[in-house]
């Protein structure tokens, strides 16, 4: 920051950028317009061309324009060590503890590529239906920035590992994948001070993240709506988790999204000005950010202006995007083949083996559930969401249980139990055997549904067979008609007042009697039979 | 060292790759790029590489090398003479050979995914101009013109 030098830093919640000056006392002096804008005397909101009164609605915009969206995703590969050195990749380690001379870019060090990186990246590219480049190489991307110790990033440029793939969204649409390539991550910069734009002049850097393996997945601009953009992100995450390439946790940063969006007039082929959106860290915000951009760009276009080609940051607090950087010229990264990493040559039979041994992908599972097992689309989507749940479902169905019953159990009680404790099904002792047993015991009326719901947590925690639990605790359903009748008679006799009220017309009290009977049997009475018998006995008079 | 450094940075922007002078027989199954690169070399636009001061200034900015005005002139003529040297290769008949990206035969040099902690980290941090509270401390850079953080 030079004294007196005009810096362009503040942004208003629209596309306007406000200048400020640096004085010799390192104080920041705002020019008059900026002061007026930041600390306005009367108005609560900043004036800008996107003020609410002139903003058009989404419907207005979409009448004339359509959104063209492409998404770039960086996925961290689940390896134990970094891409080019043996440093651990553990999350949450103290700053600068998972570092070594190689990832810190010390002179004289040489990188050595991790074989697991190639394996996982190939698996990902195959799962995304890409054409795999059997002969691929790493390239050097040269630029200077504090988070890149070597002053270059080893990435892939002109021969990426995978090209021309596609994924199938739950809605049935296919989104094409432009490319999939391997690269290394950079360090983490923590700006000290009030915000990342102003404040103190220091930045802290933690290089634990530098050198961690990533794959970059770039989609073609096939996405057309905010919800589709979120769906794409979710499906990508689902696929990566299915094949065990990454756990895709947005909070831990193992999956990062950048959205590129432009609007073009309906019917035209030429693309409009592209705007890049960053700092979106959940799928919900993806659709919100795209919504906002459609309105913002649409408003500008409808007013006869053109959006600027720039990078914008998504601001969670204001739920809007703000200008981060306006790039006039594309960066010159001076790509050349990385001399320190010999090229990678894969054999066709290796790729075929990966394809054969891969898990059935979510899209295939959904299709199979709907077509072969007769599930609804909604149910199929939910069951196929997590691989562990899908596996439990399939194994239970294979034991002869009706799919719909399994679906009901999974989507209600089982998911509730898992969500409350924030665990995965694999961390419980419930397996397809005892789930199938539980459901069959309900079907043959050995136990009631109510009792089964109580047995479920025991199964989750301790496992063991359902039959043994039922016998141990005497949870068998009471279905003996005579015994039940006697019990009901006893209960009815002890509530003469309610009997009178029932006889005089308050038929709702039937539920009261049934409830009392259930209570006295500890929930073991067959509810359907009880209901029937109580009705009979009450109406026939005691 | 200075000329060597400049050499690396200027050769690259023009998309030249390592060219193998030996013919196919010696290299065997070396990594062969498609023929289009050979054609690129013989492209008349490429052979008109004359460096003026503007281009030299841009190259020095990319390489983060500070140059004075006098040095700019000197570098321009140095770059041109280096290009002339390489242009000599255009006089050779390379129609039988194909461009290679890597000269040696090696490929697939991979290592096992076994993590290992580097122990002498303090020696590394001692080299830093500023290292506090476990972090490398650097002056704040508002916005890099070429690149910004992920």
XYZ file of C-alpha atoms in Angstrom:
692
model
C 0.000 0.000 0.000
C 1.705 3.176 -1.108
C 0.832 6.510 0.465
C -1.606 8.646 -1.418
C -2.203 5.775 -3.772
C -5.724 5.198 -4.935
C -6.885 1.803 -3.807
C -10.091 0.315 -5.014
C -11.452 -1.861 -2.295
C -14.871 -1.280 -0.816
C -17.845 -2.700 -2.598
C -21.488 -2.016 -2.145
C -23.878 -4.974 -2.185
C -24.219 -4.520 -5.936
C -21.598 -4.182 -8.577
C -20.281 -0.698 -7.721
C -16.756 -0.373 -6.399
C -15.798 2.500 -4.110
C -12.335 4.084 -3.993
C -10.363 5.046 -0.899
C -6.967 6.671 -0.290
C -4.136 5.834 2.073
C -2.663 8.762 3.999
C 0.838 9.063 5.411
C -0.440 8.091 8.842
C -1.663 4.814 7.356
C -5.186 5.952 7.980
C -7.756 5.212 5.411
C -9.465 8.273 4.002
C -12.624 7.827 2.065
C -13.384 10.124 -0.785
C -16.615 12.049 -0.442
C -18.762 9.751 -2.522
C -17.488 6.722 -0.631
C -18.219 8.356 2.708
C -21.694 9.204 1.560
C -22.189 5.649 0.447
C -20.818 3.946 3.537
C -22.206 6.268 6.148
C -25.263 7.800 4.593
C -27.018 10.418 6.636
C -30.619 9.509 6.083
C -31.061 6.357 4.147
C -30.666 2.935 5.560
C -29.780 1.227 2.306
C -27.011 2.114 -0.080
C -28.072 3.551 -3.401
C -27.058 1.537 -6.322
C -28.435 0.518 -9.607
C -29.711 -2.648 -8.069
C -31.845 -0.918 -5.434
C -35.045 -2.847 -4.650
C -37.310 -0.412 -6.456
C -35.690 -1.021 -9.810
C -34.938 -4.720 -9.417
C -36.954 -6.863 -11.727
C -38.488 -10.083 -10.596
C -37.171 -13.463 -11.550
C -40.234 -14.148 -13.687
C -39.627 -10.981 -15.722
C -36.040 -12.004 -16.310
C -36.787 -15.605 -17.188
C -39.393 -14.549 -19.734
C -36.655 -13.176 -21.956
C -33.439 -14.766 -20.764
C -32.219 -18.177 -19.785
C -29.458 -18.988 -17.337
C -26.409 -20.882 -18.554
C -24.542 -22.358 -15.609
C -21.357 -24.371 -15.308
C -19.829 -25.598 -12.065
C -16.208 -26.276 -11.117
C -15.753 -28.583 -8.153
C -12.537 -29.277 -6.275
C -12.701 -32.592 -4.433
C -10.045 -33.602 -1.921
C -8.974 -37.219 -2.409
C -9.113 -39.515 0.605
C -5.450 -40.479 0.744
C -3.366 -40.883 3.873
C -0.421 -38.859 2.624
C -0.063 -35.818 0.386
C 0.297 -35.816 -3.391
C 4.041 -35.395 -3.700
C 5.397 -36.027 -0.192
C 4.655 -38.339 2.724
C 3.138 -35.716 5.035
C -0.114 -36.881 6.670
C -3.389 -35.397 5.406
C -5.207 -35.512 8.763
C -7.836 -32.837 9.301
C -7.654 -30.449 12.242
C -3.956 -30.827 12.920
C -2.146 -27.909 14.580
C -0.922 -25.361 12.034
C 2.240 -26.240 10.129
C 2.616 -29.688 11.674
C 1.900 -31.722 8.531
C 4.690 -30.097 6.534
C 8.080 -31.046 5.190
C 10.694 -29.511 2.896
C 8.926 -30.870 -0.197
C 5.498 -29.314 0.366
C 7.138 -26.152 1.703
C 8.985 -25.795 -1.569
C 12.510 -25.824 -0.183
C 15.240 -25.733 -2.830
C 16.659 -29.091 -3.821
C 13.500 -31.064 -3.050
C 11.787 -33.222 -5.628
C 8.150 -34.322 -5.709
C 7.202 -38.003 -5.960
C 3.651 -38.801 -7.038
C 1.431 -40.804 -4.664
C 0.048 -43.908 -6.431
C -3.222 -43.738 -4.486
C -3.834 -40.318 -6.022
C -3.709 -41.823 -9.519
C -5.938 -44.721 -8.415
C -8.614 -42.559 -6.832
C -8.540 -39.969 -9.605
C -8.940 -42.694 -12.236
C -11.807 -44.192 -10.261
C -13.503 -40.805 -10.113
C -13.023 -40.204 -13.825
C -14.467 -43.650 -14.633
C -17.453 -43.054 -12.338
C -18.112 -39.813 -14.191
C -18.192 -41.748 -17.479
C -15.151 -39.905 -18.847
C -12.812 -40.944 -21.623
C -9.645 -41.800 -19.714
C -6.363 -40.509 -21.139
C -4.182 -43.597 -20.931
C -1.109 -41.435 -21.414
C -1.321 -38.446 -19.144
C 1.155 -36.069 -17.541
C 1.445 -33.354 -14.934
C 2.037 -29.712 -15.896
C 3.461 -26.740 -14.066
C 1.188 -23.769 -13.497
C 3.400 -20.794 -12.653
C 2.213 -17.933 -10.482
C 3.392 -16.035 -7.401
C 1.194 -16.035 -4.321
C 2.082 -16.661 -0.659
C -0.034 -19.821 -0.395
C 2.035 -21.513 -3.120
C 5.516 -22.149 -1.708
C 7.057 -23.485 -4.905
C 5.677 -20.520 -6.902
C 4.041 -23.031 -9.144
C 1.293 -25.555 -8.744
C 1.680 -29.032 -10.225
C -1.566 -29.557 -12.044
C -2.719 -30.889 -15.424
C -3.317 -28.655 -18.402
C -3.655 -29.990 -21.899
C -4.024 -33.726 -21.272
C -6.351 -34.143 -18.305
C -6.974 -37.573 -16.869
C -10.619 -37.621 -17.918
C -12.613 -35.816 -20.610
C -16.128 -35.749 -22.062
C -17.985 -37.483 -19.272
C -21.502 -37.017 -17.890
C -23.572 -37.594 -14.779
C -27.273 -38.344 -14.484
C -29.176 -36.236 -11.992
C -32.093 -37.647 -9.937
C -34.433 -35.631 -12.158
C -33.207 -37.727 -15.107
C -31.254 -34.989 -16.887
C -27.671 -35.602 -17.963
C -25.050 -32.952 -17.271
C -21.896 -33.305 -19.343
C -18.491 -33.170 -17.667
C -15.864 -31.236 -19.606
C -12.779 -32.520 -17.799
C -11.426 -34.177 -14.660
C -7.824 -33.616 -13.663
C -5.469 -34.065 -10.713
C -3.774 -31.206 -8.922
C -2.347 -30.220 -5.555
C -3.930 -27.850 -3.069
C -2.357 -24.626 -1.775
C -1.822 -23.444 1.806
C -4.469 -21.759 3.917
C -4.260 -17.997 4.383
C -5.780 -16.435 7.476
C -6.073 -12.707 7.178
C -5.534 -10.937 10.461
C -7.661 -7.916 11.079
C -11.251 -6.802 10.909
C -12.087 -8.294 7.514
C -10.208 -9.667 4.591
C -10.296 -6.373 2.752
C -9.086 -3.869 5.322
C -7.524 -4.123 8.725
C -4.029 -5.108 9.685
C -1.293 -5.744 7.223
C -0.516 -9.308 8.191
C -1.582 -12.681 6.974
C -0.932 -15.977 8.715
C -0.297 -19.002 6.529
C -0.806 -22.650 7.453
C 0.770 -25.042 4.954
C -0.889 -28.207 6.277
C -3.177 -28.008 3.273
C -0.402 -27.355 0.736
C 0.188 -30.401 -1.427
C -3.026 -32.223 -0.497
C -4.344 -34.084 -3.572
C -7.397 -32.681 -5.323
C -9.339 -33.490 -8.429
C -10.934 -30.675 -10.314
C -14.215 -31.554 -12.037
C -15.361 -29.003 -14.606
C -18.847 -29.331 -16.028
C -20.103 -28.112 -19.371
C -22.530 -25.182 -19.098
C -25.513 -27.531 -19.263
C -27.112 -26.521 -15.991
C -30.145 -24.325 -16.435
C -31.629 -23.447 -13.049
C -30.673 -22.773 -9.415
C -32.214 -26.017 -8.165
C -30.433 -27.972 -10.875
C -27.141 -26.433 -9.815
C -27.684 -27.588 -6.236
C -28.801 -31.002 -7.503
C -25.621 -31.317 -9.574
C -23.462 -30.570 -6.544
C -25.370 -33.087 -4.435
C -25.180 -35.819 -7.061
C -21.448 -35.279 -7.498
C -21.014 -35.549 -3.757
C -23.120 -38.706 -3.699
C -21.035 -40.346 -6.431
C -17.719 -39.444 -4.803
C -18.907 -40.895 -1.486
C -20.245 -44.042 -3.161
C -16.930 -44.889 -4.769
C -14.926 -43.977 -1.685
C -12.874 -41.294 -3.402
C -13.703 -38.545 -0.934
C -16.036 -37.824 1.955
C -17.016 -34.515 0.293
C -17.626 -32.583 3.470
C -18.240 -28.930 2.608
C -17.658 -27.836 6.215
C -14.225 -29.430 6.355
C -13.378 -28.078 2.942
C -12.971 -31.465 1.244
C -15.351 -30.276 -1.448
C -15.347 -26.755 -2.883
C -17.624 -25.248 -5.507
C -17.288 -22.374 -7.931
C -20.257 -21.455 -10.084
C -20.003 -19.769 -13.490
C -23.209 -18.139 -14.639
C -24.231 -16.051 -17.600
C -27.578 -15.126 -19.089
C -28.489 -15.239 -22.747
C -31.574 -14.288 -24.615
C -33.897 -17.237 -25.157
C -33.374 -18.816 -28.527
C -29.870 -17.447 -29.012
C -26.832 -19.658 -29.202
C -24.158 -17.174 -28.225
C -23.255 -17.060 -24.542
C -23.497 -13.884 -22.498
C -20.917 -12.390 -20.113
C -19.726 -14.977 -17.654
C -19.577 -14.192 -13.949
C -17.712 -16.436 -11.536
C -19.118 -16.977 -8.030
C -16.946 -18.053 -5.119
C -17.252 -18.669 -1.376
C -20.405 -20.748 -1.619
C -20.169 -23.368 1.092
C -23.416 -25.271 1.047
C -25.750 -26.626 -1.609
C -28.586 -24.499 -0.304
C -26.476 -21.380 -0.895
C -25.668 -22.576 -4.410
C -29.288 -22.212 -5.436
C -29.645 -18.935 -3.499
C -26.553 -17.440 -5.090
C -27.648 -18.481 -8.584
C -31.106 -17.029 -7.882
C -29.541 -13.740 -6.851
C -27.286 -13.639 -9.897
C -30.149 -14.341 -12.297
C -32.030 -11.386 -10.858
C -28.980 -9.132 -10.785
C -27.749 -9.890 -14.286
C -31.296 -9.979 -15.636
C -32.053 -6.567 -14.205
C -28.950 -5.116 -15.841
C -29.768 -6.720 -19.175
C -33.375 -5.586 -19.106
C -32.158 -2.049 -18.439
C -29.991 -2.268 -21.526
C -26.695 -2.663 -19.663
C -24.257 -5.533 -19.834
C -22.935 -7.353 -16.757
C -19.188 -6.975 -16.203
C -17.059 -10.083 -16.517
C -15.817 -10.505 -12.961
C -15.454 -12.752 -9.943
C -18.004 -12.231 -7.185
C -18.066 -13.483 -3.618
C -21.187 -14.901 -2.045
C -21.924 -13.129 1.224
C -23.901 -15.301 3.614
C -24.982 -12.467 5.868
C -26.428 -10.249 3.191
C -27.440 -13.255 1.028
C -26.008 -11.500 -2.010
C -22.935 -11.515 -4.218
C -20.295 -8.786 -4.178
C -17.514 -7.896 -6.565
C -14.223 -9.457 -5.603
C -12.047 -8.958 -8.638
C -12.477 -7.643 -12.147
C -10.105 -9.424 -14.506
C -9.380 -7.696 -17.770
C -6.776 -10.074 -19.030
C -6.569 -13.845 -18.631
C -3.635 -14.946 -16.485
C -0.529 -16.240 -18.186
C 0.394 -19.332 -16.234
C 3.131 -20.412 -18.673
C 2.104 -24.059 -18.539
C 4.746 -26.594 -19.429
C 5.098 -30.322 -18.719
C 6.329 -30.853 -15.152
C 9.928 -32.031 -15.640
C 10.169 -33.589 -12.158
C 7.231 -35.958 -12.617
C 7.594 -38.630 -15.313
C 4.427 -39.141 -17.334
C 1.735 -41.543 -16.226
C 0.764 -44.428 -18.421
C -2.318 -46.480 -17.638
C -3.199 -49.749 -19.302
C -6.659 -50.292 -20.753
C -7.080 -53.477 -18.707
C -6.392 -51.534 -15.500
C -9.100 -49.023 -16.368
C -11.488 -51.853 -17.274
C -10.763 -53.565 -13.977
C -11.582 -50.356 -12.137
C -14.824 -50.030 -14.059
C -15.814 -53.633 -13.331
C -15.020 -53.541 -9.634
C -16.744 -50.229 -9.049
C -19.857 -49.920 -6.909
C -23.129 -49.562 -8.715
C -23.598 -45.818 -8.998
C -26.524 -43.880 -7.479
C -28.190 -43.300 -10.848
C -28.217 -47.017 -11.595
C -29.501 -47.865 -8.138
C -32.339 -45.367 -8.421
C -33.334 -46.753 -11.789
C -33.295 -50.307 -10.490
C -35.329 -49.479 -7.405
C -38.018 -47.761 -9.435
C -38.197 -50.247 -12.295
C -37.530 -53.566 -10.595
C -38.570 -53.066 -7.004
C -41.451 -50.698 -7.656
C -40.379 -47.933 -5.300
C -41.586 -44.400 -5.867
C -39.061 -41.877 -7.182
C -39.096 -40.102 -3.833
C -38.323 -43.289 -1.926
C -35.684 -44.384 -4.418
C -33.912 -41.026 -4.109
C -33.853 -41.258 -0.342
C -32.677 -44.847 -0.112
C -29.982 -44.392 -2.751
C -28.653 -41.271 -1.049
C -26.120 -43.070 1.136
C -24.362 -46.247 0.066
C -24.569 -47.849 3.527
C -28.347 -47.373 3.657
C -28.773 -48.648 0.106
C -26.773 -51.753 0.969
C -28.873 -52.428 4.081
C -32.031 -52.013 2.019
C -30.876 -54.359 -0.718
C -29.651 -57.013 1.693
C -32.916 -56.951 3.631
C -34.974 -57.196 0.457
C -32.862 -60.132 -0.653
C -33.964 -61.977 2.477
C -37.498 -61.831 1.176
C -38.966 -58.806 2.894
C -41.306 -56.596 0.879
C -39.396 -53.511 -0.340
C -42.055 -51.040 0.774
C -41.912 -52.268 4.384
C -38.135 -51.938 4.481
C -38.396 -48.453 3.013
C -40.864 -47.424 5.706
C -38.632 -48.673 8.500
C -35.512 -47.078 7.074
C -37.025 -43.709 6.312
C -38.748 -43.287 9.650
C -37.273 -44.957 12.703
C -33.820 -45.888 11.449
C -32.980 -42.503 9.906
C -34.353 -40.758 13.008
C -32.088 -42.799 15.245
C -29.027 -42.125 13.057
C -29.703 -38.409 12.634
C -30.224 -37.872 16.369
C -26.863 -39.404 17.149
C -25.189 -38.139 13.954
C -23.820 -41.553 13.102
C -23.732 -43.776 10.074
C -25.588 -47.088 9.895
C -22.278 -48.924 9.809
C -21.575 -47.707 13.342
C -24.615 -49.572 14.678
C -25.144 -53.287 15.171
C -28.250 -53.354 13.012
C -27.828 -55.552 9.986
C -30.065 -56.964 7.268
C -30.583 -60.207 9.215
C -32.163 -58.724 12.307
C -34.049 -56.060 10.371
C -35.599 -58.759 8.190
C -36.420 -60.766 11.332
C -38.034 -57.755 12.985
C -40.258 -57.034 10.023
C -41.278 -60.669 9.583
C -42.221 -60.934 13.264
C -44.536 -57.970 12.840
C -46.009 -59.537 9.738
C -46.827 -62.822 11.482
C -48.242 -60.899 14.428
C -45.770 -62.186 16.990
C -45.133 -58.614 18.080
C -46.994 -55.385 17.489
C -45.615 -52.473 15.541
C -45.414 -50.436 18.731
C -43.214 -53.012 20.435
C -41.038 -53.313 17.356
C -40.282 -49.602 17.523
C -39.014 -50.121 21.068
C -36.935 -53.123 20.067
C -35.167 -51.218 17.283
C -32.813 -49.159 19.513
C -31.800 -52.367 21.298
C -30.934 -53.907 17.948
C -28.946 -50.837 16.960
C -26.918 -50.856 20.151
C -26.526 -54.529 20.950
C -27.419 -56.459 17.820
C -28.477 -60.046 18.657
C -31.537 -61.785 17.323
C -34.992 -60.281 17.671
C -36.517 -63.580 18.806
C -34.199 -63.765 21.803
C -35.028 -60.197 22.838
C -38.753 -60.866 22.541
C -38.526 -64.026 24.627
C -36.238 -62.496 27.225
C -38.528 -59.604 27.880
C -41.789 -61.379 27.164
C -42.804 -58.937 24.501
C -45.017 -61.275 22.532
C -48.211 -59.780 21.341
C -51.348 -60.739 23.149
C -53.666 -62.217 20.526
C -55.634 -64.736 22.607
C -59.230 -63.605 22.094
C -60.606 -64.957 25.363
C -57.831 -63.574 27.503
C -58.168 -60.245 25.768
C -61.943 -60.177 26.229
C -61.537 -60.807 29.937
C -58.987 -58.021 30.226
C -61.233 -55.636 28.320
C -64.210 -56.505 30.524
C -62.121 -55.783 33.625
C -61.002 -52.453 32.226
C -64.482 -51.370 31.181
C -65.919 -52.235 34.576
C -63.376 -50.007 36.312
C -64.527 -46.930 34.363
C -68.325 -46.794 34.718
C -68.531 -43.024 34.198
C -66.780 -43.221 30.832
C -69.023 -46.103 29.796
C -72.029 -43.868 30.456
C -70.506 -41.044 28.410
C -69.771 -43.456 25.578
C -73.281 -44.820 25.587
C -74.703 -41.311 25.540
C -72.826 -40.529 22.321
C -69.191 -39.740 23.053
C -67.829 -42.395 20.686
C -64.389 -40.845 20.811
C -63.939 -42.501 24.199
C -63.325 -45.756 22.336
C -59.746 -44.617 21.998
C -59.584 -44.056 25.761
C -60.661 -47.619 26.493
C -58.296 -49.086 23.958
C -55.495 -47.010 25.444
C -56.283 -48.246 28.951
C -56.259 -51.858 27.774
C -52.923 -51.341 26.031
C -51.536 -49.779 29.182
C -52.595 -52.683 31.334
C -50.972 -55.155 28.954
C -47.814 -53.066 28.687
C -48.451 -52.330 25.020
C -48.528 -55.974 24.084
C -52.176 -56.257 23.129
C -52.914 -56.516 19.429
C -54.232 -53.050 18.710
C -56.506 -54.038 15.843
C -58.107 -56.894 17.755
C -58.401 -54.803 20.904
C -60.150 -52.044 19.031
C -62.593 -54.494 17.505
C -63.360 -56.273 20.776
C -63.801 -53.079 22.794
C -66.261 -51.778 20.229
C -68.210 -55.027 20.301
C -68.344 -55.279 24.064
C -69.335 -51.679 24.560
C -72.081 -51.736 21.966
C -73.461 -55.094 23.077
C -73.597 -53.810 26.577
C -72.002 -55.279 29.634
C 22.467 -17.896 -13.363
C 20.555 -14.834 -14.436
C 20.584 -15.762 -18.099
C 19.669 -19.323 -17.224
C 16.647 -18.079 -15.295
C 15.574 -15.842 -18.107
C 16.007 -18.682 -20.518
C 13.500 -20.837 -18.684
C 10.921 -18.119 -18.435
C 11.017 -16.907 -21.984
C 11.104 -20.228 -23.753
C 7.899 -21.298 -22.124
C 5.384 -18.658 -23.203
C 5.874 -19.597 -26.764
C 4.781 -23.152 -26.259
C 8.066 -24.766 -27.194
C 8.436 -28.154 -25.668
C 11.574 -30.149 -25.227
C 12.459 -31.210 -28.715
C 14.240 -34.411 -29.279
C 16.880 -34.328 -31.937
C 17.426 -38.039 -31.999
C 15.148 -40.004 -34.245
C 12.524 -42.548 -33.342
C 14.771 -45.559 -33.439
C 16.826 -44.456 -30.439
C 13.942 -43.346 -28.218
C 11.682 -46.260 -28.908
C 8.288 -45.754 -27.333
C 8.954 -42.287 -26.050
C 6.121 -39.958 -25.268
C 5.095 -38.561 -28.569
C 3.000 -35.485 -28.948
C 0.814 -35.180 -31.973
C 2.158 -33.798 -35.181
C 0.536 -30.397 -34.719
C 3.402 -29.194 -32.529
C 5.898 -29.891 -35.280
C 3.749 -27.819 -37.572
C 3.555 -25.066 -34.962
C 7.325 -24.729 -35.005
C 7.342 -24.176 -38.726
C 4.509 -21.657 -38.537
C 5.766 -18.390 -40.121
C 4.215 -16.316 -37.307
C 6.244 -18.197 -34.732
C 9.531 -17.648 -36.509
C 9.019 -13.876 -36.464
C 9.829 -13.715 -32.723
C 11.322 -10.261 -32.261
C 11.435 -9.036 -28.699
C 10.668 -5.396 -28.072
C 10.963 -3.677 -24.706
C 7.256 -4.022 -23.944
C 7.390 -7.785 -24.233
C 10.562 -8.006 -22.187
C 8.916 -5.879 -19.497
C 5.890 -8.180 -19.456
C 8.075 -11.261 -19.196
C 10.017 -9.750 -16.311
C 6.748 -8.918 -14.548
C 5.590 -12.512 -14.921
C 8.891 -13.756 -13.538
C 8.827 -11.115 -10.775
C 12.248 -9.888 -11.848
C 13.008 -6.186 -11.451
C 14.736 -4.573 -14.406
C 15.927 -1.072 -15.058
C 15.364 0.741 -18.352
C 18.903 0.126 -19.582
C 18.667 -3.553 -18.764
C 15.438 -3.809 -20.762
C 17.218 -2.871 -23.959
C 20.040 -5.257 -23.203
C 17.655 -8.092 -22.425
C 15.695 -7.520 -25.617
C 18.766 -8.032 -27.691
C 19.871 -10.985 -25.516
C 16.497 -12.679 -25.944
C 16.648 -12.157 -29.673
C 20.056 -13.742 -29.937
C 18.871 -16.736 -27.889
C 15.907 -17.129 -30.228
C 18.240 -16.953 -33.195
C 20.242 -19.781 -31.675
C 17.184 -21.972 -31.364
C 15.965 -20.997 -34.824
C 18.996 -22.804 -36.188
C 17.008 -25.970 -35.560
C 14.517 -24.889 -38.220
C 17.239 -25.509 -40.737
C 17.237 -29.171 -39.844
C 14.978 -31.609 -41.582
C 12.875 -32.858 -38.706
C 10.005 -34.160 -40.775
C 10.848 -37.745 -39.813
C 10.824 -37.126 -36.069
C 7.979 -36.344 -33.717
C 8.132 -33.896 -30.828
C 8.611 -35.485 -27.431
C 7.626 -34.014 -24.090
C 9.993 -36.119 -22.021
C 13.371 -37.221 -23.263
C 13.858 -40.159 -20.960
C 11.872 -43.354 -21.063
C 10.700 -43.309 -17.465
C 7.026 -43.320 -16.600
C 4.803 -44.275 -13.646
C 7.329 -43.504 -10.923
C 4.897 -43.631 -8.030
C 5.219 -44.066 -4.283
C 3.115 -45.897 -1.722
C 0.504 -43.979 0.237
C 2.227 -44.225 3.620
C 2.166 -41.120 5.823
C 5.266 -40.064 7.710
C 5.790 -36.990 9.824
C 8.813 -34.825 9.141
C 10.533 -34.351 12.486
C 12.954 -31.453 12.125
C 10.280 -28.876 11.395
C 11.778 -26.181 13.609
C 14.822 -26.024 11.384
C 12.511 -25.204 8.485
C 10.656 -22.480 10.368
C 13.922 -20.895 11.522
C 14.494 -19.928 7.916
C 11.328 -17.846 7.784
C 11.606 -14.053 8.105
C 8.575 -14.099 10.429
C 7.035 -17.073 12.183
C 4.669 -16.546 15.141
C 2.096 -18.657 16.993
C 2.749 -21.590 14.710
C 2.008 -19.658 11.524
C 4.157 -18.187 8.794
C 3.581 -14.462 8.940
C 3.618 -12.511 5.684
C 2.733 -8.951 4.704
C -0.795 -8.577 3.543
C -1.255 -8.685 -0.218
C -4.543 -7.043 -1.089
C -5.148 -8.688 -4.380
C -2.748 -10.420 -6.654
C -3.291 -9.271 -10.207
C -2.848 -12.692 -11.617
C -4.167 -15.115 -9.106
C -6.096 -15.255 -5.890
C -6.697 -17.893 -3.293
C -9.023 -20.830 -3.753
